[in-house]
Amino acid sequence: MSPDRTMTFARFMELCLYDPEAGYYRRGSKIFGPGGDYYTSPYTHPLFAQILGDALAWYLSCLDADGPLDLIELGAGEGILGKGVLVRLENRHPRIFARVRYRSLEIGDDGLPERIQGVVFSNELFDALPVHRVRVSQSELKEIFVRLGEPIAEVEGELSDPRIPEYMRLGFPRWREGYVYEANLRMVEILEDLDRRFQRGFVLTLDYGFEAPEYEAMDRRDGTLLCYHRHRIHSNPYVNLGRQDLTSHVNFRVFRATAGRLGWTNRPLRSQRQFLVKWGLETRLLDEERMGILQAERLEDRLGIKALLTPGGISDTLKVQVQAVRLPAAGGFRLGPSRI
Ligand SMILES: C[S@@+](CC[C@H](N)C(=O)[O-])C[C@H]1O[C@@H](n2cnc3c(N)ncnc32)[C@H](O)[C@@H]1O
C-alpha cells in the first residue's frame, strides 16, 4: 500500500478476500450454502461431483501413462467437491482410483508438484482472483485505483502494469468509451505456472465467464464485478469489507489465448449444462427417479437437482473449459468424439 493509502483495485480486492487475518476467505466464517453468502455447484447436489468424477476418470484414463496420476484441485474451498469426486472414483473407477494422487490446494499453499502428470481441475477459482479495473477514456485506458478513507474513493491514473494493454487487446476486441473492464493478470500467471510444471495432462476449469460476443451483447458499463452477501447480489465492493465475496467473470478469450500461446489445445467452451448432459446427466436422473427421487421424503434432493438444472441458473451461466497439455493432437490419443 502506498503512503497515501491508494492502491490498485487488484490489491484492494486481494486484501478484502485474502488478507491472512481479515480477508473474506481467511476469517473462517461460513461462506457456502444456506447459512453463508452463496452456493457453488457442489453444494446443489452430490450428482454434480459424481458426474465430474466420471469425466475426470475418463481424462485420467486417456493419459495412457504408467505410475501415479496427479489429480489436483485448485481453490478447493471446504473440499466438498474433491471428496465427492474421490468417492465416485473409488466406487465406479477403482483402477484409476488406485493410481490417483489427489491434492487439494488453497490460497497460500505451495504444494503444487514440480512435475504434473494428470488433471488439474477447479470450480470457481479464477472468478475469485483479484483483478485490475480499467476505464476507456477518450479511447485510452485509465486504471481505477482505490483511495482508502472515509468514504473510500475511486481515482483514475496511468496503468500500473505493462501487461494490461495486451490483456485488453486479447480480451476485448472493441473497447467502448466510458466502459469499465477487468484485467485478471493473476489468472494468466496461474496458467503460466501450471505450464512450467506440466509434463502432460489436462486442465479442466469450471467458472463463470464470457467470450467476447457475450461481453458485446450485454450492456455492462461497469464491468462484471459482483458482490455476494447473505445471498444478495450487488455491485458495491466498498461495503462489508472482508465480509462479502467479490467476483468477476472469467474472460475465456484471454484464458484460451493464453493456453494457445503456451502450446495447449483448447477444447470448445461449453456451458455447465452441456457438460453435465454430455457426461450422462440424463441417465443419472433416470437412475435417481428409479431410486425414488419423486418421493416426498426426497424433497431436498429434488430441490438440489432443480437448482442444478433450472434454465438460466447456475448450469447455464457457468462454463466448462478443457485444455490438453503436451498431448499429441492426433495419433493414438483421442479426446473423445462424443465427449466435451
Ligand atoms: C469461489 S471459492 C470456490 C470454492 C470451491 N471450489 C467450491 O466450488 O465450492 C474460490 C476459492 O478459491 C480459493 N483461491 C483463491 N485464490 C487461490 C489461489 N491462488 N490458489 C488456490 N486457491 C485460491 C479461495 O480461497 C476460495 O476458497
GROMACS .gro file of C-alpha atoms and ligand atoms in nm:
model
  367
    1MET     CA    1   0.000   0.000   0.000
    2SER     CA    2   0.144   0.343  -0.087
    3PRO     CA    3   0.179   0.609   0.190
    4ASP     CA    4  -0.136   0.796   0.084
    5ARG     CA    5  -0.327   0.467   0.108
    6THR     CA    6  -0.404   0.450  -0.263
    7MET     CA    7  -0.376   0.110  -0.427
    8THR     CA    8  -0.477  -0.076  -0.740
    9PHE     CA    9  -0.820  -0.237  -0.731
   10ALA     CA   10  -0.645  -0.575  -0.755
   11ARG     CA   11  -0.459  -0.504  -0.429
   12PHE     CA   12  -0.778  -0.381  -0.264
   13MET     CA   13  -0.964  -0.697  -0.374
   14GLU     CA   14  -0.677  -0.914  -0.255
   15LEU     CA   15  -0.691  -0.755   0.092
   16CYS     CA   16  -1.071  -0.790   0.109
   17LEU     CA   17  -1.067  -1.157   0.009
   18TYR     CA   18  -0.730  -1.294   0.116
   19ASP     CA   19  -0.576  -1.081   0.391
   20PRO     CA   20  -0.449  -1.354   0.630
   21GLU     CA   21  -0.648  -1.210   0.922
   22ALA     CA   22  -0.936  -1.006   0.787
   23GLY     CA   23  -0.985  -1.147   0.436
   24TYR     CA   24  -1.323  -1.294   0.347
   25TYR     CA   25  -1.180  -1.638   0.264
   26ARG     CA   26  -0.943  -1.640   0.563
   27ARG     CA   27  -1.169  -1.546   0.854
   28GLY     CA   28  -1.317  -1.890   0.892
   29SER     CA   29  -1.678  -1.773   0.876
   30LYS     CA   30  -1.947  -1.963   0.690
   31ILE     CA   31  -1.931  -1.885   0.318
   32PHE     CA   32  -2.112  -2.154   0.121
   33GLY     CA   33  -2.468  -2.284   0.148
   34PRO     CA   34  -2.783  -2.157   0.321
   35GLY     CA   35  -2.605  -2.013   0.629
   36GLY     CA   36  -2.341  -1.844   0.415
   37ASP     CA   37  -2.339  -1.599   0.127
   38TYR     CA   38  -2.375  -1.809  -0.185
   39TYR     CA   39  -2.385  -2.159  -0.333
   40THR     CA   40  -2.143  -2.322  -0.569
   41SER     CA   41  -2.243  -2.624  -0.781
   42PRO     CA   42  -2.103  -2.890  -0.543
   43TYR     CA   43  -2.346  -2.765  -0.278
   44THR     CA   44  -2.652  -2.813  -0.501
   45HIS     CA   45  -2.648  -3.194  -0.528
   46PRO     CA   46  -2.396  -3.484  -0.499
   47LEU     CA   47  -2.476  -3.565  -0.862
   48PHE     CA   48  -2.251  -3.278  -0.966
   49ALA     CA   49  -1.938  -3.429  -0.807
   50GLN     CA   50  -2.033  -3.775  -0.932
   51ILE     CA   51  -2.063  -3.662  -1.293
   52LEU     CA   52  -1.744  -3.459  -1.269
   53GLY     CA   53  -1.578  -3.770  -1.120
   54ASP     CA   54  -1.680  -3.974  -1.427
   55ALA     CA   55  -1.538  -3.706  -1.657
   56LEU     CA   56  -1.212  -3.683  -1.461
   57ALA     CA   57  -1.174  -4.062  -1.463
   58TRP     CA   58  -1.206  -4.058  -1.839
   59TYR     CA   59  -0.948  -3.783  -1.884
   60LEU     CA   60  -0.708  -3.961  -1.650
   61SER     CA   61  -0.754  -4.286  -1.838
   62CYS     CA   62  -0.673  -4.108  -2.167
   63LEU     CA   63  -0.322  -4.041  -2.045
   64ASP     CA   64  -0.221  -4.398  -2.103
   65ALA     CA   65   0.068  -4.349  -1.860
   66ASP     CA   66   0.243  -4.574  -1.610
   67GLY     CA   67   0.271  -4.488  -1.243
   68PRO     CA   68   0.075  -4.244  -1.032
   69LEU     CA   69  -0.168  -3.996  -1.185
   70ASP     CA   70  -0.196  -3.648  -1.035
   71LEU     CA   71  -0.543  -3.517  -0.965
   72ILE     CA   72  -0.505  -3.162  -0.838
   73GLU     CA   73  -0.789  -2.940  -0.727
   74LEU     CA   74  -0.713  -2.568  -0.713
   75GLY     CA   75  -0.918  -2.342  -0.486
   76ALA     CA   76  -1.094  -2.632  -0.318
   77GLY     CA   77  -1.268  -2.422  -0.051
   78GLU     CA   78  -1.425  -2.656   0.206
   79GLY     CA   79  -1.326  -2.956  -0.005
   80ILE     CA   80  -1.673  -3.095  -0.066
   81LEU     CA   81  -1.623  -3.134  -0.441
   82GLY     CA   82  -1.293  -3.320  -0.409
   83LYS     CA   83  -1.444  -3.558  -0.153
   84GLY     CA   84  -1.740  -3.635  -0.381
   85VAL     CA   85  -1.510  -3.691  -0.677
   86LEU     CA   86  -1.286  -3.930  -0.483
   87VAL     CA   87  -1.582  -4.133  -0.356
   88ARG     CA   88  -1.705  -4.163  -0.713
   89LEU     CA   89  -1.363  -4.274  -0.837
   90GLU     CA   90  -1.334  -4.531  -0.561
   91ASN     CA   91  -1.682  -4.675  -0.626
   92ARG     CA   92  -1.700  -4.659  -1.002
   93HIS     CA   93  -1.347  -4.628  -1.135
   94PRO     CA   94  -1.137  -4.835  -0.890
   95ARG     CA   95  -0.843  -4.892  -1.125
   96ILE     CA   96  -0.799  -4.519  -1.179
   97PHE     CA   97  -0.862  -4.451  -0.810
   98ALA     CA   98  -0.578  -4.687  -0.715
   99ARG     CA   99  -0.333  -4.476  -0.916
  100VAL     CA  100  -0.459  -4.130  -0.829
  101ARG     CA  101  -0.250  -3.895  -0.618
  102TYR     CA  102  -0.505  -3.631  -0.516
  103ARG     CA  103  -0.402  -3.291  -0.380
  104SER     CA  104  -0.626  -3.005  -0.290
  105LEU     CA  105  -0.472  -2.660  -0.287
  106GLU     CA  106  -0.595  -2.342  -0.129
  107ILE     CA  107  -0.462  -1.988  -0.131
  108GLY     CA  108  -0.123  -1.969   0.037
  109ASP     CA  109  -0.044  -2.342  -0.011
  110ASP     CA  110   0.271  -2.405  -0.204
  111GLY     CA  111   0.208  -2.773  -0.263
  112LEU     CA  112   0.189  -2.778  -0.642
  113PRO     CA  113   0.419  -3.058  -0.756
  114GLU     CA  114   0.721  -2.969  -0.969
  115ARG     CA  115   0.605  -3.217  -1.233
  116ILE     CA  116   0.242  -3.282  -1.307
  117GLN     CA  117   0.111  -3.580  -1.499
  118GLY     CA  118  -0.263  -3.592  -1.469
  119VAL     CA  119  -0.551  -3.348  -1.440
  120VAL     CA  120  -0.572  -3.009  -1.270
  121PHE     CA  121  -0.929  -2.900  -1.206
  122SER     CA  122  -1.104  -2.611  -1.036
  123ASN     CA  123  -1.453  -2.488  -0.970
  124GLU     CA  124  -1.496  -2.112  -0.940
  125LEU     CA  125  -1.131  -2.039  -0.872
  126PHE     CA  126  -1.049  -1.793  -1.147
  127ASP     CA  127  -1.352  -1.570  -1.088
  128ALA     CA  128  -1.232  -1.524  -0.729
  129LEU     CA  129  -0.892  -1.382  -0.822
  130PRO     CA  130  -0.804  -1.015  -0.769
  131VAL     CA  131  -0.848  -0.810  -1.087
  132HIS     CA  132  -0.728  -0.475  -1.213
  133ARG     CA  133  -1.006  -0.246  -1.334
  134VAL     CA  134  -0.962  -0.008  -1.624
  135ARG     CA  135  -1.188   0.251  -1.786
  136VAL     CA  136  -1.178   0.354  -2.151
  137SER     CA  137  -1.139   0.730  -2.152
  138GLN     CA  138  -1.104   0.916  -2.484
  139SER     CA  139  -1.005   0.584  -2.642
  140GLU     CA  140  -0.720   0.540  -2.391
  141LEU     CA  141  -0.702   0.307  -2.093
  142LYS     CA  142  -0.705   0.456  -1.743
  143GLU     CA  143  -0.668   0.235  -1.437
  144ILE     CA  144  -0.912   0.263  -1.148
  145PHE     CA  145  -0.731   0.292  -0.813
  146VAL     CA  146  -0.885   0.278  -0.467
  147ARG     CA  147  -0.812   0.551  -0.212
  148LEU     CA  148  -0.883   0.435   0.141
  149GLY     CA  149  -1.053   0.685   0.370
  150GLU     CA  150  -1.399   0.792   0.474
  151PRO     CA  151  -1.552   0.740   0.228
  152ILE     CA  152  -1.341   0.511   0.012
  153ALA     CA  153  -1.294   0.679  -0.326
  154GLU     CA  154  -1.201   0.566  -0.676
  155VAL     CA  155  -0.934   0.764  -0.859
  156GLU     CA  156  -0.813   0.717  -1.215
  157GLY     CA  157  -0.448   0.702  -1.313
  158GLU     CA  158  -0.195   0.556  -1.551
  159LEU     CA  159  -0.180   0.177  -1.590
  160SER     CA  160   0.011   0.007  -1.309
  161ASP     CA  161   0.121  -0.296  -1.510
  162PRO     CA  162   0.260  -0.312  -1.865
  163ARG     CA  163   0.071  -0.638  -1.929
  164ILE     CA  164  -0.271  -0.470  -1.909
  165PRO     CA  165  -0.287  -0.325  -2.267
  166GLU     CA  166  -0.204  -0.666  -2.418
  167TYR     CA  167  -0.467  -0.829  -2.196
  168MET     CA  168  -0.722  -0.575  -2.311
  169ARG     CA  169  -0.638  -0.625  -2.679
  170LEU     CA  170  -0.669  -1.001  -2.640
  171GLY     CA  171  -0.979  -0.997  -2.427
  172PHE     CA  172  -1.192  -0.721  -2.572
  173PRO     CA  173  -1.186  -0.668  -2.949
  174ARG     CA  174  -1.391  -0.349  -2.917
  175TRP     CA  175  -1.345  -0.102  -2.632
  176ARG     CA  176  -1.645   0.112  -2.552
  177GLU     CA  177  -1.593   0.469  -2.443
  178GLY     CA  178  -1.655   0.515  -2.069
  179TYR     CA  179  -1.688   0.142  -2.001
  180VAL     CA  180  -1.504  -0.043  -1.725
  181TYR     CA  181  -1.324  -0.375  -1.791
  182GLU     CA  182  -1.139  -0.615  -1.564
  183ALA     CA  183  -0.789  -0.749  -1.629
  184ASN     CA  184  -0.726  -1.076  -1.445
  185LEU     CA  185  -0.347  -1.094  -1.462
  186ARG     CA  186  -0.334  -1.349  -1.178
  187MET     CA  187  -0.531  -1.592  -1.397
  188VAL     CA  188  -0.263  -1.567  -1.666
  189GLU     CA  189   0.010  -1.619  -1.405
  190ILE     CA  190  -0.158  -1.935  -1.274
  191LEU     CA  191  -0.181  -2.085  -1.625
  192GLU     CA  192   0.184  -1.998  -1.689
  193ASP     CA  193   0.286  -2.156  -1.359
  194LEU     CA  194   0.094  -2.474  -1.442
  195ASP     CA  195   0.262  -2.485  -1.782
  196ARG     CA  196   0.606  -2.481  -1.623
  197ARG     CA  197   0.511  -2.785  -1.416
  198PHE     CA  198   0.300  -2.990  -1.658
  199GLN     CA  199   0.462  -3.297  -1.803
  200ARG     CA  200   0.134  -3.379  -1.971
  201GLY     CA  201  -0.233  -3.394  -1.894
  202PHE     CA  202  -0.546  -3.184  -1.885
  203VAL     CA  203  -0.673  -2.868  -1.723
  204LEU     CA  204  -1.047  -2.871  -1.654
  205THR     CA  205  -1.193  -2.539  -1.545
  206LEU     CA  206  -1.548  -2.464  -1.434
  207ASP     CA  207  -1.619  -2.097  -1.392
  208TYR     CA  208  -1.847  -1.803  -1.454
  209GLY     CA  209  -1.728  -1.626  -1.762
  210PHE     CA  210  -1.774  -1.486  -2.108
  211GLU     CA  211  -1.624  -1.493  -2.451
  212ALA     CA  212  -1.612  -1.170  -2.648
  213PRO     CA  213  -1.961  -1.188  -2.808
  214GLU     CA  214  -2.125  -1.209  -2.466
  215TYR     CA  215  -1.939  -0.901  -2.345
  216GLU     CA  216  -2.057  -0.727  -2.660
  217ALA     CA  217  -2.416  -0.841  -2.621
  218MET     CA  218  -2.453  -0.735  -2.259
  219ASP     CA  219  -2.459  -0.375  -2.159
  220ARG     CA  220  -2.209  -0.387  -1.872
  221ARG     CA  221  -2.087  -0.032  -1.843
  222ASP     CA  222  -1.934  -0.104  -1.502
  223GLY     CA  223  -1.780  -0.437  -1.597
  224THR     CA  224  -1.864  -0.773  -1.443
  225LEU     CA  225  -1.758  -0.720  -1.082
  226LEU     CA  226  -2.022  -0.852  -0.842
  227CYS     CA  227  -2.051  -0.881  -0.463
  228TYR     CA  228  -2.228  -1.161  -0.275
  229HIS     CA  229  -2.351  -1.107   0.078
  230ARG     CA  230  -2.611  -1.322   0.250
  231HIS     CA  231  -2.745  -1.448  -0.083
  232ARG     CA  232  -2.791  -1.092  -0.210
  233ILE     CA  233  -2.602  -0.978  -0.517
  234HIS     CA  234  -2.495  -0.616  -0.560
  235SER     CA  235  -2.213  -0.418  -0.718
  236ASN     CA  236  -2.062  -0.207  -0.437
  237PRO     CA  237  -1.723  -0.351  -0.334
  238TYR     CA  238  -1.669  -0.072  -0.078
  239VAL     CA  239  -1.914  -0.202   0.183
  240ASN     CA  240  -1.897  -0.511   0.408
  241LEU     CA  241  -1.518  -0.514   0.376
  242GLY     CA  242  -1.389  -0.867   0.434
  243ARG     CA  243  -1.744  -0.988   0.489
  244GLN     CA  244  -1.863  -1.026   0.130
  245ASP     CA  245  -1.743  -1.215  -0.172
  246LEU     CA  246  -1.609  -1.020  -0.469
  247THR     CA  247  -1.603  -1.187  -0.807
  248SER     CA  248  -1.559  -1.102  -1.171
  249HIS     CA  249  -1.635  -1.305  -1.482
  250VAL     CA  250  -1.352  -1.502  -1.635
  251ASN     CA  251  -1.253  -1.370  -1.976
  252PHE     CA  252  -1.242  -1.700  -2.163
  253ARG     CA  253  -1.099  -1.531  -2.470
  254VAL     CA  254  -0.786  -1.447  -2.271
  255PHE     CA  255  -0.797  -1.783  -2.096
  256ARG     CA  256  -0.798  -1.968  -2.428
  257ALA     CA  257  -0.547  -1.736  -2.595
  258THR     CA  258  -0.304  -1.782  -2.305
  259ALA     CA  259  -0.339  -2.159  -2.335
  260GLY     CA  260  -0.281  -2.132  -2.711
  261ARG     CA  261   0.033  -1.924  -2.654
  262LEU     CA  262   0.159  -2.195  -2.417
  263GLY     CA  263   0.101  -2.461  -2.684
  264TRP     CA  264  -0.201  -2.620  -2.513
  265THR     CA  265  -0.501  -2.747  -2.710
  266ASN     CA  266  -0.834  -2.583  -2.624
  267ARG     CA  267  -1.148  -2.794  -2.643
  268PRO     CA  268  -1.466  -2.598  -2.723
  269LEU     CA  269  -1.601  -2.388  -2.439
  270ARG     CA  270  -1.928  -2.539  -2.310
  271SER     CA  271  -2.197  -2.441  -2.067
  272GLN     CA  272  -2.202  -2.649  -1.750
  273ARG     CA  273  -2.540  -2.784  -1.864
  274GLN     CA  274  -2.391  -2.911  -2.193
  275PHE     CA  275  -2.102  -3.063  -2.000
  276LEU     CA  276  -2.329  -3.241  -1.750
  277VAL     CA  277  -2.553  -3.373  -2.026
  278LYS     CA  278  -2.253  -3.500  -2.226
  279TRP     CA  279  -2.132  -3.684  -1.921
  280GLY     CA  280  -2.456  -3.866  -1.857
  281LEU     CA  281  -2.680  -3.636  -1.658
  282GLU     CA  282  -2.995  -3.769  -1.822
  283THR     CA  283  -2.912  -4.132  -1.746
  284ARG     CA  284  -2.825  -4.039  -1.391
  285LEU     CA  285  -3.157  -3.860  -1.350
  286LEU     CA  286  -3.342  -4.169  -1.471
  287ASP     CA  287  -3.146  -4.375  -1.215
  288GLU     CA  288  -3.238  -4.126  -0.944
  289GLU     CA  289  -3.601  -4.144  -1.045
  290ARG     CA  290  -3.595  -4.523  -1.026
  291MET     CA  291  -3.444  -4.487  -0.678
  292GLY     CA  292  -3.739  -4.278  -0.571
  293ILE     CA  293  -3.642  -3.915  -0.612
  294LEU     CA  294  -4.007  -3.832  -0.671
  295GLN     CA  295  -4.099  -3.948  -0.322
  296ALA     CA  296  -4.186  -3.674  -0.075
  297GLU     CA  297  -3.910  -3.766   0.168
  298ARG     CA  298  -3.652  -3.692  -0.100
  299LEU     CA  299  -3.776  -3.336  -0.145
  300GLU     CA  300  -3.438  -3.185  -0.058
  301ASP     CA  301  -3.263  -3.397  -0.320
  302ARG     CA  302  -3.520  -3.283  -0.571
  303LEU     CA  303  -3.462  -2.918  -0.490
  304GLY     CA  304  -3.086  -2.967  -0.526
  305ILE     CA  305  -3.122  -3.119  -0.870
  306LYS     CA  306  -3.364  -2.844  -0.963
  307ALA     CA  307  -3.105  -2.580  -0.865
  308LEU     CA  308  -2.854  -2.754  -1.090
  309LEU     CA  309  -3.094  -2.771  -1.384
  310THR     CA  310  -3.309  -2.456  -1.372
  311PRO     CA  311  -3.295  -2.274  -1.708
  312GLY     CA  312  -3.097  -1.952  -1.670
  313GLY     CA  313  -2.950  -2.088  -1.346
  314ILE     CA  314  -2.605  -2.198  -1.237
  315SER     CA  315  -2.559  -2.457  -1.514
  316ASP     CA  316  -2.636  -2.211  -1.791
  317THR     CA  317  -2.413  -1.932  -1.667
  318LEU     CA  318  -2.118  -2.148  -1.563
  319LYS     CA  319  -1.881  -2.257  -1.836
  320VAL     CA  320  -1.652  -2.556  -1.868
  321GLN     CA  321  -1.318  -2.535  -2.045
  322VAL     CA  322  -1.099  -2.840  -2.103
  323GLN     CA  323  -0.742  -2.800  -2.225
  324ALA     CA  324  -0.493  -3.067  -2.323
  325VAL     CA  325  -0.131  -3.001  -2.229
  326ARG     CA  326   0.158  -3.165  -2.412
  327LEU     CA  327  -0.057  -3.440  -2.556
  328PRO     CA  328  -0.036  -3.544  -2.918
  329ALA     CA  329  -0.322  -3.385  -3.108
  330ALA     CA  330  -0.359  -3.684  -3.338
  331GLY     CA  331  -0.248  -4.045  -3.344
  332GLY     CA  332  -0.317  -4.295  -3.072
  333PHE     CA  333  -0.474  -4.037  -2.847
  334ARG     CA  334  -0.841  -3.941  -2.860
  335LEU     CA  335  -1.009  -3.654  -2.684
  336GLY     CA  336  -1.335  -3.843  -2.722
  337PRO     CA  337  -1.567  -3.781  -3.015
  338SER     CA  338  -1.887  -3.754  -2.819
  339ARG     CA  339  -1.725  -3.605  -2.512
  340ILE     CA  340  -1.652  -3.247  -2.438
  341LIG     C1  341  -1.545  -1.921  -0.504
  341LIG     S1  342  -1.450  -2.019  -0.399
  341LIG     C2  343  -1.482  -2.181  -0.466
  341LIG     C3  344  -1.459  -2.293  -0.367
  341LIG     C4  345  -1.486  -2.435  -0.419
  341LIG     N1  346  -1.408  -2.467  -0.535
  341LIG     C5  347  -1.633  -2.456  -0.450
  341LIG     O1  348  -1.667  -2.481  -0.564
  341LIG     O2  349  -1.714  -2.451  -0.356
  341LIG     C6  350  -1.287  -1.981  -0.456
  341LIG     C7  351  -1.177  -2.049  -0.374
  341LIG     O3  352  -1.051  -2.027  -0.440
  341LIG     C8  353  -0.952  -2.004  -0.339
  341LIG     N2  354  -0.836  -1.938  -0.401
  341LIG     C9  355  -0.824  -1.810  -0.438
  341LIG     N3  356  -0.703  -1.783  -0.490
  341LIG    C10  357  -0.636  -1.901  -0.489
  341LIG    C11  358  -0.505  -1.943  -0.531
  341LIG     N4  359  -0.420  -1.856  -0.585
  341LIG     N5  360  -0.471  -2.072  -0.515
  341LIG    C12  361  -0.556  -2.161  -0.461
  341LIG     N6  362  -0.682  -2.128  -0.417
  341LIG    C13  363  -0.720  -2.000  -0.431
  341LIG    C14  364  -1.028  -1.922  -0.237
  341LIG     O4  365  -0.964  -1.921  -0.112
  341LIG    C15  366  -1.164  -1.992  -0.235
  341LIG     O5  367  -1.169  -2.097  -0.141
   0.00000   0.00000   0.00000
